[in-house]
Short mmCIF file of C-alpha atoms in Angstrom, two decimals:
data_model
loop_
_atom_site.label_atom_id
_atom_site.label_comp_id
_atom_site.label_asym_id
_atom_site.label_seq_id
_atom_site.Cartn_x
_atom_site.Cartn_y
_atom_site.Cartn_z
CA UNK A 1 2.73 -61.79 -69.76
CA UNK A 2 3.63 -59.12 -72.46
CA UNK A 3 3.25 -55.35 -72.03
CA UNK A 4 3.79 -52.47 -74.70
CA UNK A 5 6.03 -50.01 -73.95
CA UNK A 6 5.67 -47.84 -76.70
CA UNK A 7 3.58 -44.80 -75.34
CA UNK A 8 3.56 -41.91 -72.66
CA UNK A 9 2.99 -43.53 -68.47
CA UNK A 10 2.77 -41.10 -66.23
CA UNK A 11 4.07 -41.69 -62.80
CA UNK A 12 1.47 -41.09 -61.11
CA UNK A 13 1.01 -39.60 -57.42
CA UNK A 14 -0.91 -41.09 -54.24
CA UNK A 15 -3.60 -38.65 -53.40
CA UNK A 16 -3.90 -38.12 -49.58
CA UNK A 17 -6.74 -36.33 -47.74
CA UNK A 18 -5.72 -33.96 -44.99
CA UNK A 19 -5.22 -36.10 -42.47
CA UNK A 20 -2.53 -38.23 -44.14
CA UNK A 21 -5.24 -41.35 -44.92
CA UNK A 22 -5.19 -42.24 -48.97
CA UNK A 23 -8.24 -40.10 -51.16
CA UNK A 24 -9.20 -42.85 -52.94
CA UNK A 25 -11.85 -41.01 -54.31
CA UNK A 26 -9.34 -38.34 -55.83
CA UNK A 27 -7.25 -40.93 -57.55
CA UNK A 28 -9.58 -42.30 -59.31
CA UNK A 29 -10.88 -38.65 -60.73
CA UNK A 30 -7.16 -38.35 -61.77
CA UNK A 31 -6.75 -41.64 -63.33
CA UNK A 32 -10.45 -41.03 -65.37
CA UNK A 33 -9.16 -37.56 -66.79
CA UNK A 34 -5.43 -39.11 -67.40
CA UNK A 35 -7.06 -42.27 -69.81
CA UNK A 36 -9.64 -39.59 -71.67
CA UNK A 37 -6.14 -37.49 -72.37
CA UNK A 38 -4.82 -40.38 -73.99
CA UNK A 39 -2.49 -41.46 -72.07
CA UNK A 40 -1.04 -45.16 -73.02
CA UNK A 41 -0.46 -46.56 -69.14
CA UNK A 42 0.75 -45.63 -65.63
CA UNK A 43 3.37 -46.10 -63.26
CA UNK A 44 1.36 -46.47 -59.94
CA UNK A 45 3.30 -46.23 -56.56
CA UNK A 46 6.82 -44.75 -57.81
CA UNK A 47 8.61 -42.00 -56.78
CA UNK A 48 6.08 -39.31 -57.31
CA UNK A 49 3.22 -41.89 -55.43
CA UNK A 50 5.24 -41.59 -52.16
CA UNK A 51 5.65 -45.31 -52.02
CA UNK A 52 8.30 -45.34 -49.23
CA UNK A 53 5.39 -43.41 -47.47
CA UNK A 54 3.08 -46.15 -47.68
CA UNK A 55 2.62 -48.89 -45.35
CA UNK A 56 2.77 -52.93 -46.83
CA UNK A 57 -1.36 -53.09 -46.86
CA UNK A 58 -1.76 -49.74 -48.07
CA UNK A 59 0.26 -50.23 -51.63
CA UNK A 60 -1.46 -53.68 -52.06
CA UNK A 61 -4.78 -51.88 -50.88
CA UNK A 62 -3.79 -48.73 -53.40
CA UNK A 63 -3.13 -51.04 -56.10
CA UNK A 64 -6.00 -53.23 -55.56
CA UNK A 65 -8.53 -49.87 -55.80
CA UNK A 66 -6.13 -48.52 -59.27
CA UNK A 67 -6.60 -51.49 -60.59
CA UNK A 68 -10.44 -51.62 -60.28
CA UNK A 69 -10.95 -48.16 -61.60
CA UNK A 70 -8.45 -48.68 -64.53
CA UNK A 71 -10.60 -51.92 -65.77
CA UNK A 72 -7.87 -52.60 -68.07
CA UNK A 73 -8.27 -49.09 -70.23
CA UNK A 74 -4.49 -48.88 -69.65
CA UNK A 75 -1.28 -50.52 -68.85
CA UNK A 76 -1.23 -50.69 -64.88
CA UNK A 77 2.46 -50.89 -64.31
CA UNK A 78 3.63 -50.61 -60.34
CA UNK A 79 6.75 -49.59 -58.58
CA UNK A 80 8.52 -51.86 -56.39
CA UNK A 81 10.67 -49.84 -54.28
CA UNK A 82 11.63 -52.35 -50.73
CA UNK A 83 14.84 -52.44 -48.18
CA UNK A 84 15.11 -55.97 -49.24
CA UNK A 85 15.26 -58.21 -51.45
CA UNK A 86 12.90 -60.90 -49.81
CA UNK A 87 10.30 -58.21 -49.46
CA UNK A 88 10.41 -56.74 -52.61
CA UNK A 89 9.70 -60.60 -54.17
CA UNK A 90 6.78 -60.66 -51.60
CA UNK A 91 5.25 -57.79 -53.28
CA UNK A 92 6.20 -59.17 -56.08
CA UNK A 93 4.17 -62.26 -56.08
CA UNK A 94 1.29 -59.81 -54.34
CA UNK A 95 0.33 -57.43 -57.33
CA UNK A 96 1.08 -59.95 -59.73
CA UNK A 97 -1.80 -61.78 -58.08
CA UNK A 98 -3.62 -58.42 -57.99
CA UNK A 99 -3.01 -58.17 -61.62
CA UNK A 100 -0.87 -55.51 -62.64
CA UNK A 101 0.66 -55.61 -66.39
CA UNK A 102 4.11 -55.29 -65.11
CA UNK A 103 6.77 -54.04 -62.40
CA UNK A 104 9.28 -51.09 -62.39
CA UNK A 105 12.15 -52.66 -59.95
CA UNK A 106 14.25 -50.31 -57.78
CA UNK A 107 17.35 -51.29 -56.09
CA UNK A 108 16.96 -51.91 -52.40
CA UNK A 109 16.66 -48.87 -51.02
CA UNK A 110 18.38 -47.25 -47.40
CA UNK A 111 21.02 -49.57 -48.36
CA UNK A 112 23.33 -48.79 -51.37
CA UNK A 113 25.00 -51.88 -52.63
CA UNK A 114 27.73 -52.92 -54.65
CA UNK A 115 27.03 -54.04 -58.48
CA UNK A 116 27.26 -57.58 -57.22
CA UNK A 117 24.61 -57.11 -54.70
CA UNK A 118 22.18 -54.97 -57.08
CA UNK A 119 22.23 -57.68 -59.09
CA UNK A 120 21.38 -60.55 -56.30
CA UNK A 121 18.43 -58.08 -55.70
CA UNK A 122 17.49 -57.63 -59.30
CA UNK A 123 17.87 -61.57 -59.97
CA UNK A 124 16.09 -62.59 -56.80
CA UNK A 125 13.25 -60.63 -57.31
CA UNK A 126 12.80 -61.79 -61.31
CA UNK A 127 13.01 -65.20 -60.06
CA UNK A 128 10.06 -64.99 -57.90
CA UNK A 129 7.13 -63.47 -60.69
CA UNK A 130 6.37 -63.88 -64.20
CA UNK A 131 5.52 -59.95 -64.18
CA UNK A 132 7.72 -58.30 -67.10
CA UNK A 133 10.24 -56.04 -64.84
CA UNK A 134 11.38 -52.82 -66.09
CA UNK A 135 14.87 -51.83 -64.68
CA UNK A 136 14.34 -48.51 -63.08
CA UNK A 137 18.46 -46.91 -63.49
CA UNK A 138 18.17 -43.73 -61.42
CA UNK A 139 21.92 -43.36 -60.16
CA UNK A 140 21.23 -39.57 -59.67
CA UNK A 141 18.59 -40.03 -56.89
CA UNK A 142 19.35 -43.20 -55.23
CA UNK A 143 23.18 -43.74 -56.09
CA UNK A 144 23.16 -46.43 -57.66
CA UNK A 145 23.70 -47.13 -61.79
CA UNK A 146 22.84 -49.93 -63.57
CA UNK A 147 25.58 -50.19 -65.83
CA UNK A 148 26.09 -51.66 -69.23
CA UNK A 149 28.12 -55.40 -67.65
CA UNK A 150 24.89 -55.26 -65.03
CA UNK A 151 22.62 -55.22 -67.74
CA UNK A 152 24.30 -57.40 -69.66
CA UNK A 153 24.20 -59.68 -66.22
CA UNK A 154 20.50 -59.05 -65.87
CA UNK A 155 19.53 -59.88 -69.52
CA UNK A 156 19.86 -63.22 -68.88
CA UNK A 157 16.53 -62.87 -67.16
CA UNK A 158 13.85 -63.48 -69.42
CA UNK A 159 10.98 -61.29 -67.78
CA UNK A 160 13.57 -58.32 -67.08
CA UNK A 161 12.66 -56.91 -70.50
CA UNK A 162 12.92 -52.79 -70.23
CA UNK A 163 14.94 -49.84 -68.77
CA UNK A 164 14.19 -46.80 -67.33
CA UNK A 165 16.72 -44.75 -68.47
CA UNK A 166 17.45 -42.03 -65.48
CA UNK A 167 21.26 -41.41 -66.05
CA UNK A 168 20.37 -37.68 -67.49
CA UNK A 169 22.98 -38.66 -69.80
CA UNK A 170 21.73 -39.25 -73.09
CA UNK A 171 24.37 -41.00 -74.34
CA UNK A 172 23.55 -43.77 -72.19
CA UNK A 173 20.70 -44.63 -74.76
CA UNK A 174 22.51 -45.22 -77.77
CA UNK A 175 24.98 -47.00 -75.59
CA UNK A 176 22.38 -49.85 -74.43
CA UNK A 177 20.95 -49.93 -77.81
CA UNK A 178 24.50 -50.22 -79.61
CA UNK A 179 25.10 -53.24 -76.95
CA UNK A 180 21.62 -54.82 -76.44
CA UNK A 181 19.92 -54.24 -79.97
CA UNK A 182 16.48 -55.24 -79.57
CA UNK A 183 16.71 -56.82 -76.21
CA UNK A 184 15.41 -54.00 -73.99
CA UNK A 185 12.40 -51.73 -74.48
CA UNK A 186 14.11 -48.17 -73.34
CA UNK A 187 11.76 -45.65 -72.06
CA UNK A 188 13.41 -41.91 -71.04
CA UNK A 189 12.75 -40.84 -66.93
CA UNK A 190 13.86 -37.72 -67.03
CA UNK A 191 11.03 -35.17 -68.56
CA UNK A 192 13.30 -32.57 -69.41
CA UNK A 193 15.52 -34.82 -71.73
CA UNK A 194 11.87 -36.33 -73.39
CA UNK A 195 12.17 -35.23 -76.88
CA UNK A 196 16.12 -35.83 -77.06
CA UNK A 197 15.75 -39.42 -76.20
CA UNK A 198 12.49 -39.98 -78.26
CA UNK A 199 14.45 -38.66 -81.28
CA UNK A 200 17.39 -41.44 -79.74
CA UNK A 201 14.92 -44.06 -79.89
CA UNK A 202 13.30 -44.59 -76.97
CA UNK A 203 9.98 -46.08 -77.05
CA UNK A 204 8.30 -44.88 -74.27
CA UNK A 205 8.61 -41.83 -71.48
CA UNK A 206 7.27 -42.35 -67.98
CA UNK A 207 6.81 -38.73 -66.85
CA UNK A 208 5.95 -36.45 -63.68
CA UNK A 209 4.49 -33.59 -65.66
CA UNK A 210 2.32 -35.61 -67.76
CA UNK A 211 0.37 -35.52 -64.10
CA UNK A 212 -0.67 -31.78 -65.17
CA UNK A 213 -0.70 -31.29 -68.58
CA UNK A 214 -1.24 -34.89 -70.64
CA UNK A 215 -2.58 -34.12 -73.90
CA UNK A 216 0.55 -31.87 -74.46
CA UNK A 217 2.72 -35.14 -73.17
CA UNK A 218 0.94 -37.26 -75.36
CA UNK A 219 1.65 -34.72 -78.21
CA UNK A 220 5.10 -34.50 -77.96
CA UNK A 221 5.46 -37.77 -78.31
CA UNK A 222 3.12 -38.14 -81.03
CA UNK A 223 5.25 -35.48 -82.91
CA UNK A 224 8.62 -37.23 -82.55
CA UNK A 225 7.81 -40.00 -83.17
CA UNK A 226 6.30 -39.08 -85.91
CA UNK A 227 9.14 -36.92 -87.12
CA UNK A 228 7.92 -33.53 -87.19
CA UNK A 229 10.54 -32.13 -85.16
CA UNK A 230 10.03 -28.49 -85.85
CA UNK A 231 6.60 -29.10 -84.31
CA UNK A 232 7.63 -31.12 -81.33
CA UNK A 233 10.30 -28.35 -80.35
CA UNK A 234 8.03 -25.45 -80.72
CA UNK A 235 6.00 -27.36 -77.93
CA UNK A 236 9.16 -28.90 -75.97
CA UNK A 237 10.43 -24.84 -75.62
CA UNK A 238 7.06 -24.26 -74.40
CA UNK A 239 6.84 -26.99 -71.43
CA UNK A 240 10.86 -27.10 -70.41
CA UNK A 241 10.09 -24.94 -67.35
CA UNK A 242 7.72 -26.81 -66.04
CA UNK A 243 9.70 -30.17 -67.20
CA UNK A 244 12.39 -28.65 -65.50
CA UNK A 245 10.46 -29.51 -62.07
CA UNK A 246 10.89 -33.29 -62.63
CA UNK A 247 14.70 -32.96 -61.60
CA UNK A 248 14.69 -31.35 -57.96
CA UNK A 249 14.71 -32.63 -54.89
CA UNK A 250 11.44 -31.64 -53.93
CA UNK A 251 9.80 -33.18 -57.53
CA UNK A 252 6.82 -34.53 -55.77
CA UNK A 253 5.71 -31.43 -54.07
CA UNK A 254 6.56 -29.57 -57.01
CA UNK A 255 4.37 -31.96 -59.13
CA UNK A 256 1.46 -32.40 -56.42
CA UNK A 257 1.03 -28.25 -56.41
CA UNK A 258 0.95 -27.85 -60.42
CA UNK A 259 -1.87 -30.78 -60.15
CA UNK A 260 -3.67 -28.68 -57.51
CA UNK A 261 -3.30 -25.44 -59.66
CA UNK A 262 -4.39 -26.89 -62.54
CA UNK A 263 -7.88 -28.89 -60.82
CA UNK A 264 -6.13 -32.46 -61.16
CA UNK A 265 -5.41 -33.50 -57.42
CA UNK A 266 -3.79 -31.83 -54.27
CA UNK A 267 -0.87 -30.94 -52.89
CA UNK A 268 -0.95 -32.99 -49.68
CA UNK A 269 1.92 -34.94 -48.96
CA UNK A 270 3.39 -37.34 -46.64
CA UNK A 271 6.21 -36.77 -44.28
CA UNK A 272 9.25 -36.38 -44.47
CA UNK A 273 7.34 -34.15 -47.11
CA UNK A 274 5.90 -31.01 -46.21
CA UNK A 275 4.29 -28.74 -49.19
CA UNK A 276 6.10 -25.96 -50.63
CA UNK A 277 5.88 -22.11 -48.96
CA UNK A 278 7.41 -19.21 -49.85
CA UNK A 279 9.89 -18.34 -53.21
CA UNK A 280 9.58 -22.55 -54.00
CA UNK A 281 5.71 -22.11 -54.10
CA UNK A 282 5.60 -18.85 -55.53
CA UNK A 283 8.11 -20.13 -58.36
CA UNK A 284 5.63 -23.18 -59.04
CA UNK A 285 2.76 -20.80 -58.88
CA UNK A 286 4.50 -18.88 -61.56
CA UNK A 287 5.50 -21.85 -63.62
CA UNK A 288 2.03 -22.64 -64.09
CA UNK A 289 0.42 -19.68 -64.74
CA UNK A 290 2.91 -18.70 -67.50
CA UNK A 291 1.94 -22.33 -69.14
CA UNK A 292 -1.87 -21.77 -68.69
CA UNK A 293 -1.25 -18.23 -70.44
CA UNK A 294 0.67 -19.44 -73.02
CA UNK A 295 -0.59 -22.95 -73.80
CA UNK A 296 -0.52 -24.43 -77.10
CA UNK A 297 -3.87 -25.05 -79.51
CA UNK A 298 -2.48 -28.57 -79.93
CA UNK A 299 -5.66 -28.96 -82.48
CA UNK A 300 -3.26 -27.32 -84.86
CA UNK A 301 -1.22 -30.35 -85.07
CA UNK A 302 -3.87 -32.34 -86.57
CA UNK A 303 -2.80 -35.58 -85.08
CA UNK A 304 -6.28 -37.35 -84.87
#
């Protein structure tokens, strides 16, 4: 099984109705208007879908209904985020067998273990699909890095065959691509460093504000990669303070409430989660009104 990376995958969030249970119904109104943006793929059940939230039926059932409302329009790539090692392969083998293009591998979470025993996860877990596994390297939020001798460890796995590149260090890019060549397809993580590591080479950028404003994600990467870098950072300057929300603590509210403001989804979350009040809602609230004022004509671009 092959997937292209190249392209813009918005992680994208688990829609909940009031009383906790999943909207179905709501995620597949955001997935519709996400694949008529243009968007290339998704990342289903990451950080932004709440997946620690989720029971072990209800991301197989989640999965099962994303799957039947993509109908293979888009790459369906799904986060694997498990205490263990042994139940992340279960899952594993489960979407595979669902039918998802690929998996974006966390280290076990609760846990934070040693480089030795990241890699036992990594390795165990490779070992039980034939799903292409994207590395997701996030040492910022779960305190653990993937470093360059790990991934040189973990390229000896055939179907571990990209990176998501969460260091916030840029530098980290040219690094894996100075050492690996070829070997890894290296997508950015981190929305507000997008058009610096697109103009570094990555191929790909999974984001959380593509969620709320896609056609201007799937610009910017159209322009940089294209080269037109006076164009892509007149549109970067304009969506930094909203990209900026990708790097807090409280990301997924953050990123639930701008797709509430905007008519995309709502803001209901899971605990530990509770939705935003006060100065942190207000500032969203603000956020997003100064982008709907100010928004772009991206027909100017004449990208079509």
């Amino acid at each position: 099984m092959k997937v292209n990376w190249q392209g813009v995958f918005p992680a994208i969030s688990t829609q909940f109705n009031q009383d906790g249970s999943i909207d179905y119904a709501s995620n597949a109104r955001m997935l519709e208007a996400l694949i008529a943006d243009g968007i290339d793929g998704i990342i289903a059940l990451g950080t932004i879908g709440e997946n620690a939230s989720l029971s072990p039926q209800e991301k197989r059932d989640f999965i099962r209904h994303t799957l039947d409302t993509v109908r293979g329009r888009i790459l369906v790539i799904s986060g694997c985020t498990e205490n263990t090692a042994d139940l992340a392969a279960g899952y594993a083998k489960d979407v595979e067998q669902l039918g998802v293009d690929g998996l974006m591998l966390l280290p076990a979470m609760v846990y934070r273990g040693t480089d030795r025993e990241v890699i036992a996860h990594y390795q165990t877990v490779a070992r039980a699909t034939r799903l292409p596994i994207m590395i997701y390297n996030n040492p910022v939020s779960y305190g653990v890095d993937i470093n360059l001798e790990m991934t040189g460890i973990l390229a000896n796995e055939p179907n571990i065959v990209a990176i998501k590149e969460s260091t916030t260090d840029t530098r980290r890019l040219t690094e894996l691509q100075s050492r690996f060549g070829e070997r890894f397809a290296i997508l950015c993580g981190v929305d507000d460093i997008a058009l610096e590591s697109l103009l570094l080479g990555a191929c790909g950028w999974i984001s959380g504000l593509t969620n709320v404003f896609p056609r201007e994600s799937v610009t910017l990467f159209k322009l940089a990669r294209a080269g037109r870098i006076q164009e892509a950072r007149e549109l970067y300057r304009w969506f930094m303070p909203l990209l900026r929300l990708d790097t807090i603590p409280t990301l997924v509210q953050c990123i639930k409430l701008a797709e509430q403001l905007v008519g995309r989804g709502s803001e209901n979350v899971r605990m530990p989660r509770l939705p935003l009040i006060g100065e942190e809602r207000a500032y969203v609230e603000r956020l997003v009104a100064e982008a709907l004022a100010t928004r772009i004509d991206l027909d100017k671009y004449n990208l079509n």
